[in-house]
Tab-separated table of C-alpha atoms and ligand atoms in Angstrom:
chain	number	residue	atom	x	y	z
A	1	UNK	CA	95.748	83.060	94.488
A	2	UNK	CA	96.083	86.547	95.292
A	3	UNK	CA	98.694	88.439	97.029
A	4	UNK	CA	98.849	87.761	101.500
A	5	UNK	CA	96.766	84.567	101.125
A	6	UNK	CA	99.653	82.411	100.824
A	7	UNK	CA	100.570	84.146	104.185
A	8	UNK	CA	97.097	83.857	105.826
A	9	UNK	CA	97.495	80.016	105.033
A	10	UNK	CA	101.167	79.463	106.404
A	11	UNK	CA	100.198	81.488	109.164
A	12	UNK	CA	99.072	78.728	112.916
A	13	UNK	CA	96.213	79.837	114.388
A	14	UNK	CA	97.278	81.964	116.851
A	15	UNK	CA	95.127	82.952	120.172
A	16	UNK	CA	94.530	85.785	120.301
A	17	UNK	CA	96.372	87.584	122.904
A	18	UNK	CA	99.495	85.836	120.512
A	19	UNK	CA	98.630	87.356	117.027
A	20	UNK	CA	98.124	91.193	119.737
A	21	UNK	CA	101.432	90.429	120.862
A	22	UNK	CA	102.820	90.122	117.441
A	23	UNK	CA	101.602	92.724	115.891
A	24	UNK	CA	102.363	94.773	118.320
A	25	UNK	CA	105.841	94.055	117.796
A	26	UNK	CA	106.049	94.230	115.007
A	27	UNK	CA	104.066	97.805	114.056
A	28	UNK	CA	106.648	98.582	117.252
A	29	UNK	CA	109.474	98.163	114.881
A	30	UNK	CA	108.004	98.950	111.863
A	31	UNK	CA	108.176	102.488	113.392
A	32	UNK	CA	110.926	105.517	111.432
A	33	UNK	CA	113.536	106.155	113.819
A	34	UNK	CA	111.508	109.460	113.867
A	35	UNK	CA	107.957	107.810	114.522
A	36	UNK	CA	110.005	106.111	117.285
A	37	UNK	CA	111.715	109.196	119.058
A	38	UNK	CA	107.854	111.064	119.467
A	39	UNK	CA	106.474	108.155	120.114
A	40	UNK	CA	108.261	107.188	123.033
A	41	UNK	CA	108.670	111.645	124.119
A	42	UNK	CA	105.075	111.322	123.413
A	43	UNK	CA	104.119	108.445	126.842
A	44	UNK	CA	106.607	110.116	128.542
A	45	UNK	CA	104.803	113.170	128.874
A	46	UNK	CA	101.653	111.169	128.652
A	47	UNK	CA	102.501	108.373	132.321
A	48	UNK	CA	104.011	112.409	133.557
A	49	UNK	CA	100.233	114.260	133.431
A	50	UNK	CA	98.273	111.090	133.819
A	51	UNK	CA	100.158	110.405	136.742
A	52	UNK	CA	99.600	114.907	137.654
A	53	UNK	CA	95.953	114.641	137.473
A	54	UNK	CA	95.401	111.337	138.949
A	55	UNK	CA	96.945	113.172	141.886
A	56	UNK	CA	100.210	112.294	141.787
A	57	UNK	CA	102.719	109.267	143.452
A	58	UNK	CA	101.628	109.048	146.434
A	59	UNK	CA	97.888	108.425	144.208
A	60	UNK	CA	98.650	106.113	141.515
A	61	UNK	CA	102.674	104.212	141.004
A	62	UNK	CA	104.006	105.378	137.709
A	63	UNK	CA	104.000	102.238	136.168
A	64	UNK	CA	102.331	104.163	133.071
A	65	UNK	CA	106.114	104.487	131.981
A	66	UNK	CA	106.279	101.153	131.808
A	67	UNK	CA	105.454	101.754	128.105
A	68	UNK	CA	107.909	104.448	126.844
A	69	UNK	CA	110.218	102.391	128.257
A	70	UNK	CA	109.669	99.120	126.854
A	71	UNK	CA	108.417	101.280	123.331
A	72	UNK	CA	112.261	102.036	123.597
A	73	UNK	CA	113.884	98.964	124.009
A	74	UNK	CA	112.097	97.243	121.657
A	75	UNK	CA	113.001	100.086	118.395
A	76	UNK	CA	115.757	101.138	119.557
A	77	UNK	CA	118.159	98.357	121.809
A	78	UNK	CA	119.167	98.974	125.409
A	79	UNK	CA	121.485	102.200	124.721
A	80	UNK	CA	117.640	103.617	124.783
A	81	UNK	CA	115.658	102.031	127.127
A	82	UNK	CA	118.393	103.000	130.065
A	83	UNK	CA	117.745	106.753	128.121
A	84	UNK	CA	113.943	106.879	128.845
A	85	UNK	CA	113.923	104.759	131.943
A	86	UNK	CA	116.455	107.338	133.949
A	87	UNK	CA	114.456	110.197	131.790
A	88	UNK	CA	111.115	108.098	133.831
A	89	UNK	CA	113.295	108.338	136.693
A	90	UNK	CA	113.945	112.177	137.179
A	91	UNK	CA	110.140	112.709	135.383
A	92	UNK	CA	108.307	110.295	137.744
A	93	UNK	CA	110.350	112.011	140.978
A	94	UNK	CA	111.733	114.992	142.083
A	95	UNK	CA	109.490	116.525	138.801
A	96	UNK	CA	106.234	114.617	140.300
A	97	UNK	CA	104.331	115.912	143.260
A	98	UNK	CA	103.517	112.816	146.099
A	99	UNK	CA	100.894	114.070	146.467
A	100	UNK	CA	99.502	117.000	143.730
A	101	UNK	CA	96.927	118.870	146.365
A	102	UNK	CA	99.820	119.261	149.069
A	103	UNK	CA	102.233	120.103	147.179
A	104	UNK	CA	104.512	117.626	149.115
A	105	UNK	CA	108.043	116.710	147.002
A	106	UNK	CA	108.838	112.713	147.445
A	107	UNK	CA	111.735	111.058	149.143
A	108	UNK	CA	115.092	110.835	147.017
A	109	UNK	CA	115.479	106.680	148.420
A	110	UNK	CA	111.860	106.374	146.701
A	111	UNK	CA	111.964	107.648	143.244
A	112	UNK	CA	116.045	106.424	143.169
A	113	UNK	CA	114.345	103.362	143.696
A	114	UNK	CA	112.482	103.618	141.461
A	115	UNK	CA	114.304	104.120	139.060
A	116	UNK	CA	117.385	101.953	139.117
A	117	UNK	CA	113.236	99.215	138.290
A	118	UNK	CA	112.944	101.002	135.652
A	119	UNK	CA	116.286	100.658	133.930
A	120	UNK	CA	116.894	97.290	134.659
A	121	UNK	CA	113.922	96.074	133.354
A	122	UNK	CA	114.338	98.040	129.992
A	123	UNK	CA	117.286	96.967	129.543
A	124	UNK	CA	117.127	92.894	130.113
A	125	UNK	CA	113.257	93.293	127.946
A	126	UNK	CA	116.205	94.729	125.495
A	127	UNK	CA	118.011	91.607	125.503
A	128	UNK	CA	115.355	89.396	125.423
A	129	UNK	CA	113.912	90.931	122.346
A	130	UNK	CA	117.027	91.089	120.866
A	131	UNK	CA	117.743	87.993	119.738
A	132	UNK	CA	114.573	88.014	117.288
A	133	UNK	CA	114.506	91.116	116.196
A	134	UNK	CA	116.365	90.101	112.502
A	135	UNK	CA	113.663	87.197	111.677
A	136	UNK	CA	110.801	89.867	113.155
A	137	UNK	CA	112.559	92.141	110.614
A	138	UNK	CA	113.026	90.326	107.863
A	139	UNK	CA	109.146	89.279	108.502
A	140	UNK	CA	107.734	93.006	108.519
A	141	UNK	CA	109.841	94.182	105.196
A	142	UNK	CA	109.202	90.760	103.583
A	143	UNK	CA	105.609	92.083	103.707
A	144	UNK	CA	105.770	95.902	103.342
A	145	UNK	CA	107.731	94.595	99.457
A	146	UNK	CA	105.399	91.938	98.908
A	147	UNK	CA	102.388	95.173	99.666
A	148	UNK	CA	104.830	97.045	97.316
A	149	UNK	CA	105.299	94.882	94.762
A	150	UNK	CA	101.163	94.193	94.167
A	151	UNK	CA	100.840	98.169	94.154
A	152	UNK	CA	103.741	98.564	92.034
A	153	UNK	CA	101.735	95.302	89.538
A	154	UNK	CA	99.209	96.782	89.164
A	155	UNK	CA	100.503	100.462	88.912
A	156	UNK	CA	101.738	98.613	85.556
A	157	UNK	CA	105.797	99.526	87.290
A	158	UNK	CA	107.141	95.949	86.640
A	159	UNK	CA	108.218	95.687	82.918
A	160	UNK	CA	110.329	93.230	81.490
A	161	UNK	CA	113.337	93.556	79.530
A	162	UNK	CA	114.792	90.456	77.070
A	163	UNK	CA	118.070	89.578	76.887
A	164	UNK	CA	119.803	88.635	73.338
A	165	UNK	CA	121.455	84.135	73.449
A	166	UNK	CA	123.721	84.844	69.695
A	167	UNK	CA	124.940	82.369	67.775
A	168	UNK	CA	129.393	81.870	69.061
A	169	UNK	CA	130.133	81.370	65.732
A	170	UNK	CA	128.134	84.160	63.817
A	171	UNK	CA	126.977	87.165	66.875
A	172	UNK	CA	123.681	86.099	65.068
A	173	UNK	CA	120.789	85.737	67.344
A	174	UNK	CA	119.090	83.146	68.869
A	175	UNK	CA	116.212	83.924	71.203
A	176	UNK	CA	115.743	86.310	74.122
A	177	UNK	CA	115.442	85.390	77.923
A	178	UNK	CA	112.270	87.783	79.766
A	179	UNK	CA	114.011	89.208	83.023
A	180	UNK	CA	111.908	91.347	84.754
A	181	UNK	CA	112.269	94.221	85.858
A	182	UNK	CA	111.160	96.666	88.273
A	183	UNK	CA	110.435	101.100	87.257
A	184	UNK	CA	110.447	101.977	91.510
A	185	UNK	CA	109.771	105.298	91.781
A	186	UNK	CA	111.813	105.890	93.723
A	187	UNK	CA	114.292	103.652	93.271
A	188	UNK	CA	115.004	103.991	89.756
A	189	UNK	CA	114.772	101.003	87.848
A	190	UNK	CA	115.251	97.262	90.507
A	191	UNK	CA	116.582	94.151	89.007
A	192	UNK	CA	114.469	90.505	90.304
A	193	UNK	CA	118.133	90.664	92.637
A	194	UNK	CA	116.078	93.306	95.043
A	195	UNK	CA	111.892	91.768	95.300
A	196	UNK	CA	112.691	88.720	94.254
A	197	UNK	CA	112.451	86.821	97.691
A	198	UNK	CA	110.169	89.150	99.156
A	199	UNK	CA	107.176	88.087	96.093
A	200	UNK	CA	108.180	84.402	97.195
A	201	UNK	CA	107.874	84.800	99.964
A	202	UNK	CA	104.471	85.865	100.391
A	203	UNK	CA	103.758	84.112	97.239
A	204	UNK	CA	103.472	87.278	94.236
A	205	UNK	CA	106.075	85.126	92.702
A	206	UNK	CA	103.025	83.849	91.393
A	207	UNK	CA	101.025	86.451	90.182
A	208	UNK	CA	104.655	87.935	88.756
A	209	UNK	CA	105.858	85.213	86.731
A	210	UNK	CA	101.868	85.337	85.360
A	211	UNK	CA	102.567	89.094	84.089
A	212	UNK	CA	105.784	87.193	82.326
A	213	UNK	CA	104.821	84.819	80.872
A	214	UNK	CA	101.825	87.047	79.083
A	215	UNK	CA	104.501	89.842	78.327
A	216	UNK	CA	106.774	87.398	76.883
A	217	UNK	CA	103.756	85.550	74.745
A	218	UNK	CA	102.409	88.846	73.347
A	219	UNK	CA	106.395	89.565	72.674
A	220	UNK	CA	107.137	86.416	70.744
A	221	UNK	CA	103.958	85.912	68.649
A	222	UNK	CA	105.121	90.393	67.413
A	223	UNK	CA	108.823	89.336	67.190
A	224	UNK	CA	107.560	86.087	64.876
A	225	UNK	CA	106.173	88.612	62.459
A	226	UNK	CA	108.866	90.965	62.551
A	227	UNK	CA	110.415	87.928	61.441
A	228	UNK	CA	108.460	86.647	58.960
A	229	UNK	CA	108.342	89.710	57.800
A	230	UNK	CA	112.271	90.143	57.312
A	231	UNK	CA	112.669	86.208	55.869
A	232	UNK	CA	114.301	85.624	59.244
A	233	UNK	CA	113.492	82.704	62.447
A	234	UNK	CA	111.373	84.424	64.694
A	235	UNK	CA	113.934	84.202	67.709
A	236	UNK	CA	112.412	82.368	70.529
A	237	UNK	CA	111.754	83.751	73.643
A	238	UNK	CA	112.450	81.929	77.451
A	239	UNK	CA	110.673	82.663	80.509
A	240	UNK	CA	111.840	82.145	84.523
A	241	UNK	CA	109.114	79.508	86.304
A	242	UNK	CA	109.666	80.509	90.323
A	243	UNK	CA	108.853	77.029	92.734
A	244	UNK	CA	106.071	77.725	94.251
A	245	UNK	CA	104.569	77.834	89.756
A	246	UNK	CA	106.823	75.231	89.412
A	247	UNK	CA	104.868	73.653	92.374
A	248	UNK	CA	101.370	74.418	91.574
A	249	UNK	CA	98.656	72.193	90.716
A	250	UNK	CA	96.962	74.758	88.835
A	251	UNK	CA	99.584	75.839	86.606
A	252	UNK	CA	99.260	74.462	83.437
A	253	UNK	CA	96.222	75.216	82.812
A	254	UNK	CA	96.986	78.763	83.526
A	255	UNK	CA	100.078	78.951	81.332
A	256	UNK	CA	97.108	77.209	77.776
A	257	UNK	CA	94.769	79.177	78.764
A	258	UNK	CA	97.721	83.087	78.054
A	259	UNK	CA	99.155	80.722	75.535
A	260	UNK	CA	95.306	80.279	73.676
A	261	UNK	CA	94.732	83.979	74.737
A	262	UNK	CA	97.623	85.336	72.880
A	263	UNK	CA	98.495	82.748	69.983
A	264	UNK	CA	101.870	82.050	70.907
A	265	UNK	CA	103.036	79.488	69.199
A	266	UNK	CA	104.382	77.000	72.077
A	267	UNK	CA	107.017	75.818	70.320
A	268	UNK	CA	108.530	79.317	70.003
A	269	UNK	CA	108.421	79.618	73.878
A	270	UNK	CA	110.790	77.923	76.955
A	271	UNK	CA	110.174	77.739	80.500
A	272	UNK	CA	113.654	77.665	82.297
A	273	UNK	CA	113.648	75.635	85.570
A	274	UNK	CA	116.586	75.852	87.697
A	275	UNK	CA	118.327	72.823	88.621
A	276	UNK	CA	118.575	72.965	92.495
A	277	UNK	CA	114.279	72.856	92.378
A	278	UNK	CA	114.875	69.264	90.444
A	279	UNK	CA	116.807	67.787	93.305
A	280	UNK	CA	114.570	67.358	95.919
A	281	UNK	CA	112.554	64.123	94.739
A	282	UNK	CA	112.714	63.272	90.991
A	283	UNK	CA	110.347	61.410	90.485
A	284	UNK	CA	107.881	64.195	91.041
A	285	UNK	CA	110.122	66.985	89.596
A	286	UNK	CA	109.815	64.247	86.100
A	287	UNK	CA	105.852	64.162	85.944
A	288	UNK	CA	105.868	68.255	87.027
A	289	UNK	CA	108.066	68.883	83.173
A	290	UNK	CA	106.743	66.047	81.450
A	291	UNK	CA	103.933	68.085	81.527
A	292	UNK	CA	104.948	71.110	80.670
A	293	UNK	CA	106.266	68.835	78.116
A	294	UNK	CA	102.675	68.642	76.773
A	295	UNK	CA	101.615	72.355	76.488
A	296	UNK	CA	103.767	72.095	73.119
A	297	UNK	CA	107.177	74.152	74.754
A	298	UNK	CA	110.178	73.976	75.333
A	299	UNK	CA	111.836	73.502	78.709
A	300	UNK	CA	115.994	74.331	79.763
A	301	UNK	CA	117.533	73.882	82.420
A	302	UNK	CA	118.583	77.382	83.704
A	303	UNK	CA	121.896	77.750	86.381
A	304	UNK	CA	123.168	73.903	85.262
A	305	UNK	CA	125.979	72.925	87.559
A	306	UNK	CA	125.319	75.955	90.375
A	307	UNK	CA	125.973	73.750	93.445
A	308	UNK	CA	124.617	70.252	92.753
A	309	UNK	CA	125.404	66.669	90.643
A	310	UNK	CA	122.546	65.433	88.678
A	311	UNK	CA	124.117	64.474	86.368
A	312	UNK	CA	122.678	61.445	86.890
A	313	UNK	CA	118.644	62.845	86.561
A	314	UNK	CA	118.891	65.160	83.727
A	315	UNK	CA	117.909	61.789	81.602
A	316	UNK	CA	115.438	61.735	83.712
A	317	UNK	CA	113.727	65.044	82.482
A	318	UNK	CA	112.312	65.375	78.766
A	319	UNK	CA	114.829	68.684	78.861
A	320	UNK	CA	115.878	70.395	75.630
A	321	UNK	CA	118.357	73.434	76.442
A	322	UNK	CA	121.025	73.044	79.392
A	323	UNK	CA	121.752	76.673	80.716
A	324	UNK	CA	125.626	76.150	82.257
A	325	UNK	CA	126.239	78.494	84.978
A	326	UNK	CA	128.115	81.536	84.986
A	327	UNK	CA	130.502	80.735	87.023
A	328	UNK	CA	131.765	77.643	85.567
A	329	UNK	CA	132.591	80.255	82.969
A	330	UNK	CA	134.697	82.128	85.119
A	331	UNK	CA	136.440	79.382	86.440
A	332	UNK	CA	137.004	78.580	82.660
A	333	UNK	CA	139.510	80.512	81.923
A	334	UNK	CA	143.320	80.180	82.985
A	335	UNK	CA	142.513	76.453	84.502
A	336	UNK	CA	142.890	73.473	82.758
A	337	UNK	CA	140.743	71.086	84.938
A	338	UNK	CA	137.612	73.866	84.821
A	339	UNK	CA	138.143	73.982	80.548
A	340	UNK	CA	138.129	70.300	81.317
A	341	UNK	CA	134.800	70.647	83.417
A	342	UNK	CA	133.021	72.740	80.318
A	343	UNK	CA	134.177	70.661	77.529
A	344	UNK	CA	132.767	67.942	78.702
A	345	UNK	CA	129.292	68.866	79.901
A	346	UNK	CA	129.340	69.944	76.698
A	347	UNK	CA	129.910	66.461	75.715
A	348	UNK	CA	127.468	65.131	78.119
A	349	UNK	CA	125.141	67.431	76.501
A	350	UNK	CA	126.004	65.953	72.831
A	351	UNK	CA	125.165	62.847	75.013
A	352	UNK	CA	121.836	63.967	75.881
A	353	UNK	CA	121.004	65.526	72.603
A	354	UNK	CA	120.495	68.324	73.847
A	355	UNK	CA	121.145	72.413	73.071
A	356	UNK	CA	123.984	73.832	75.366
A	357	UNK	CA	123.631	77.536	76.334
A	358	UNK	CA	126.428	79.100	78.197
A	359	UNK	CA	125.702	81.948	80.541
A	360	UNK	CA	127.532	85.203	81.584
A	361	UNK	CA	129.588	85.144	78.311
A	362	UNK	CA	131.788	89.043	79.315
A	363	UNK	CA	134.864	88.232	77.681
A	364	UNK	CA	136.740	87.474	74.242
A	365	UNK	CA	138.347	84.918	76.273
A	366	UNK	CA	135.684	83.029	77.635
A	367	UNK	CA	134.149	83.334	74.083
A	368	UNK	CA	137.148	81.187	72.386
A	369	UNK	CA	136.694	78.550	75.171
A	370	UNK	CA	133.899	78.333	74.948
A	371	UNK	CA	134.202	77.813	70.905
A	372	UNK	CA	136.927	76.121	71.388
A	373	UNK	CA	135.166	73.408	73.813
A	374	UNK	CA	132.481	72.836	71.689
A	375	UNK	CA	129.732	75.758	72.754
A	376	UNK	CA	127.611	76.926	70.031
A	377	UNK	CA	125.296	79.594	71.867
A	378	UNK	CA	125.812	81.679	74.521
A	379	UNK	CA	124.905	84.584	77.149
A	380	UNK	CA	126.680	87.450	78.285
A	381	UNK	CA	127.235	91.094	78.178
A	382	UNK	CA	129.718	90.482	76.111
A	383	UNK	CA	126.401	90.710	73.589
A	384	UNK	CA	124.370	92.213	74.859
A	385	UNK	CA	122.517	92.829	78.142
A	386	UNK	CA	118.479	92.599	78.602
A	387	UNK	CA	117.314	94.413	76.032
A	388	UNK	CA	114.031	96.862	76.229
A	389	UNK	CA	110.911	95.550	73.405
A	390	UNK	CA	112.059	97.902	71.360
A	391	UNK	CA	115.665	97.317	70.860
A	392	UNK	CA	114.534	93.041	69.932
A	393	UNK	CA	112.472	94.745	66.960
A	394	UNK	CA	115.317	96.387	65.907
A	395	UNK	CA	118.060	93.592	66.388
A	396	UNK	CA	115.204	92.296	64.750
A	397	UNK	CA	114.258	94.882	61.785
A	398	UNK	CA	117.986	96.225	61.064
A	399	UNK	CA	120.305	93.439	62.477
A	400	UNK	CA	121.994	96.259	64.686
A	401	UNK	CA	122.543	96.320	68.036
A	402	UNK	CA	121.258	99.601	69.582
A	403	UNK	CA	124.156	101.838	71.271
A	404	UNK	CA	122.055	100.797	75.583
A	405	UNK	CA	122.679	97.641	75.040
A	406	UNK	CA	126.248	98.935	76.931
A	407	UNK	CA	127.701	102.175	75.163
A	408	UNK	CA	131.204	101.692	77.255
A	409	UNK	CA	131.779	98.048	75.384
A	410	UNK	CA	133.921	97.955	72.030
A	411	UNK	CA	131.621	98.787	69.070
A	412	UNK	CA	133.315	95.764	67.214
A	413	UNK	CA	132.259	93.805	70.278
A	414	UNK	CA	128.802	93.834	69.730
A	415	UNK	CA	127.218	92.690	66.662
A	416	UNK	CA	124.509	90.901	67.309
A	417	UNK	CA	122.679	90.726	63.990
A	418	UNK	CA	119.241	89.102	62.415
A	419	UNK	CA	117.886	85.250	63.576
A	420	UNK	CA	119.801	83.612	60.953
A	421	UNK	CA	117.285	82.244	58.952
A	422	UNK	CA	119.148	79.562	57.469
A	423	UNK	CA	120.737	78.474	61.185
A	424	UNK	CA	119.371	74.878	62.093
A	425	UNK	CA	117.131	76.420	64.280
A	426	UNK	CA	117.785	74.566	68.083
B	501	C2E	P1	119.632	83.515	85.319
B	501	C2E	O1	117.506	83.565	85.017
B	501	C2E	O2	120.254	82.696	84.875
B	501	C2E	O3	119.352	84.608	83.520
B	501	C2E	C1	120.049	85.260	83.844
B	501	C2E	C2	121.053	86.544	84.707
B	501	C2E	O4	122.653	86.832	84.454
B	501	C2E	C3	120.588	87.735	84.742
B	501	C2E	O5	119.939	88.791	85.626
B	501	C2E	C4	121.317	88.678	83.442
B	501	C2E	O6	121.144	89.625	83.804
B	501	C2E	C5	121.864	88.447	84.359
B	501	C2E	N1	123.001	88.420	82.893
B	501	C2E	C6	123.056	87.695	81.617
B	501	C2E	N2	124.527	87.606	81.313
B	501	C2E	C7	125.681	87.876	82.331
B	501	C2E	C8	126.348	87.763	82.135
B	501	C2E	O7	127.404	87.872	80.885
B	501	C2E	N3	127.454	88.798	83.895
B	501	C2E	C9	127.145	89.229	84.598
B	501	C2E	N4	127.357	89.407	85.394
B	501	C2E	N5	125.064	88.307	84.859
B	501	C2E	C10	124.691	88.383	83.253
B	501	C2E	P2	119.028	89.141	85.819
B	501	C2E	O8	117.556	90.275	85.353
B	501	C2E	O9	118.939	90.191	87.876
B	501	C2E	O10	118.055	87.920	86.918
B	501	C2E	C11	118.193	87.420	88.154
B	501	C2E	C12	118.027	86.254	88.196
B	501	C2E	O11	115.979	86.779	88.411
B	501	C2E	C13	117.469	85.270	87.110
B	501	C2E	O12	118.101	84.161	86.682
B	501	C2E	C14	116.538	84.972	86.749
B	501	C2E	O13	116.640	83.126	88.151
B	501	C2E	C15	115.616	85.579	87.926
B	501	C2E	N6	114.921	85.714	87.404
B	501	C2E	C16	114.522	87.171	86.167
B	501	C2E	N7	113.705	86.970	86.000
B	501	C2E	C17	112.815	86.285	86.096
B	501	C2E	C18	111.051	86.559	86.241
B	501	C2E	O14	110.023	86.970	85.536
B	501	C2E	N8	110.735	85.557	86.674
B	501	C2E	C19	111.232	84.371	88.460
B	501	C2E	N9	110.969	83.564	88.527
B	501	C2E	N10	112.108	83.956	88.076
B	501	C2E	C20	113.128	85.299	87.364
B	502	MG	MG1	117.246	82.176	83.602
B	503	MG	MG1	121.089	80.942	84.606
């Protein structure tokens, strides 16, 4: 699916008038402050000139002034509407002849009454449109971001970082998670939190996920070669899947094509789906996951425990990995109940025969709590931040985590070593 196509599909078939009103409102709101003020000044000047050229206020009622007044109301709100209306009152009053040819001034009562109309309508308009402005503004931002994202993808500004996932007992590499980044020309490196919403709202997420999946497959092939050369087990590469992708009818075919074209070994790839995407309809979700499993990849439930308790649902799903949300871990240290909870999840994982990964390990206390409650694998800043491919190469090649991972952390906690050829590769 192309960018923007989904937008066009979901928009109702508006009448031409509605479309015109909506696009006018959108472009008004989208104007920058400088462009907005310039448009108001230009509107006032054009209104004065038009009234003058048409022979003065006797020949033409100066309705032109409503254009800059309404623009100011929508773009800047009631205060700007009031100021523009007062300026219009003066321009259309003492500064405009009643009759240009005769150079007759206007009566005060006439232009004061008109000024009252201008201000009342301007302020009322601002009050009326204000409540709907945030949602219109958000829509504009999303469209703008989606367009920028499409251009970024085409310009090669998106790239993937890989965060190591490690064995707790040895600090050796278990797998890596592919996490998308945007190398923005003005704003620097952006995390997904800054653009995923726009990508999801516009449908651009499908292209984004396809890009990340292909990159991850290519790296998986490279890392397999590197690791085998070193006599180590190749790290698995896990990739996040969005709702739009999970629900796309052509997803399986696309993934299969990418696996084939890159030559990636499906068993080295793991797809992560957040728990919240699976609770709507258990049967449908289970069928979708079974379709993915048929590719030969592994499946993980991401952010497990994040607001939903679908423990019973887990049994329905053909999953291999359970990633426990970092919110659990944050609460686990210092609270017996919370630490019982993460222990309970460990028991659950064992009974379901799935691999358990704790997300967001930041401190040694958290690591100790995990080991104590039976966890074996973890991901978190304590071990490494999301890294560049070269850093992962180096990890596989030399067994040392590069300084770039987190220079603020004491060296003794940064040991991520070679993939362990002797560990059972879960
Ligand atoms: P996630 O899949 O749960 O990925 C883990 C997130 O937690 C990453 O954030 C990672 O940097 C962060 N993290 C890891 N360890 C720690 C830690 O110890 N402390 C803290 N505070 N954070 C930690 P990131 O890269 O910002 O990604 C956020 C979310 O964006 C991901 O959560 C995932 O849901 C989504 N995402 C990332 N890349 C992609 C992608 O390519 N496609 C899709 N659909 N979603 C993606
Ligand atoms: Mg994830
Ligand atoms: Mg997660």
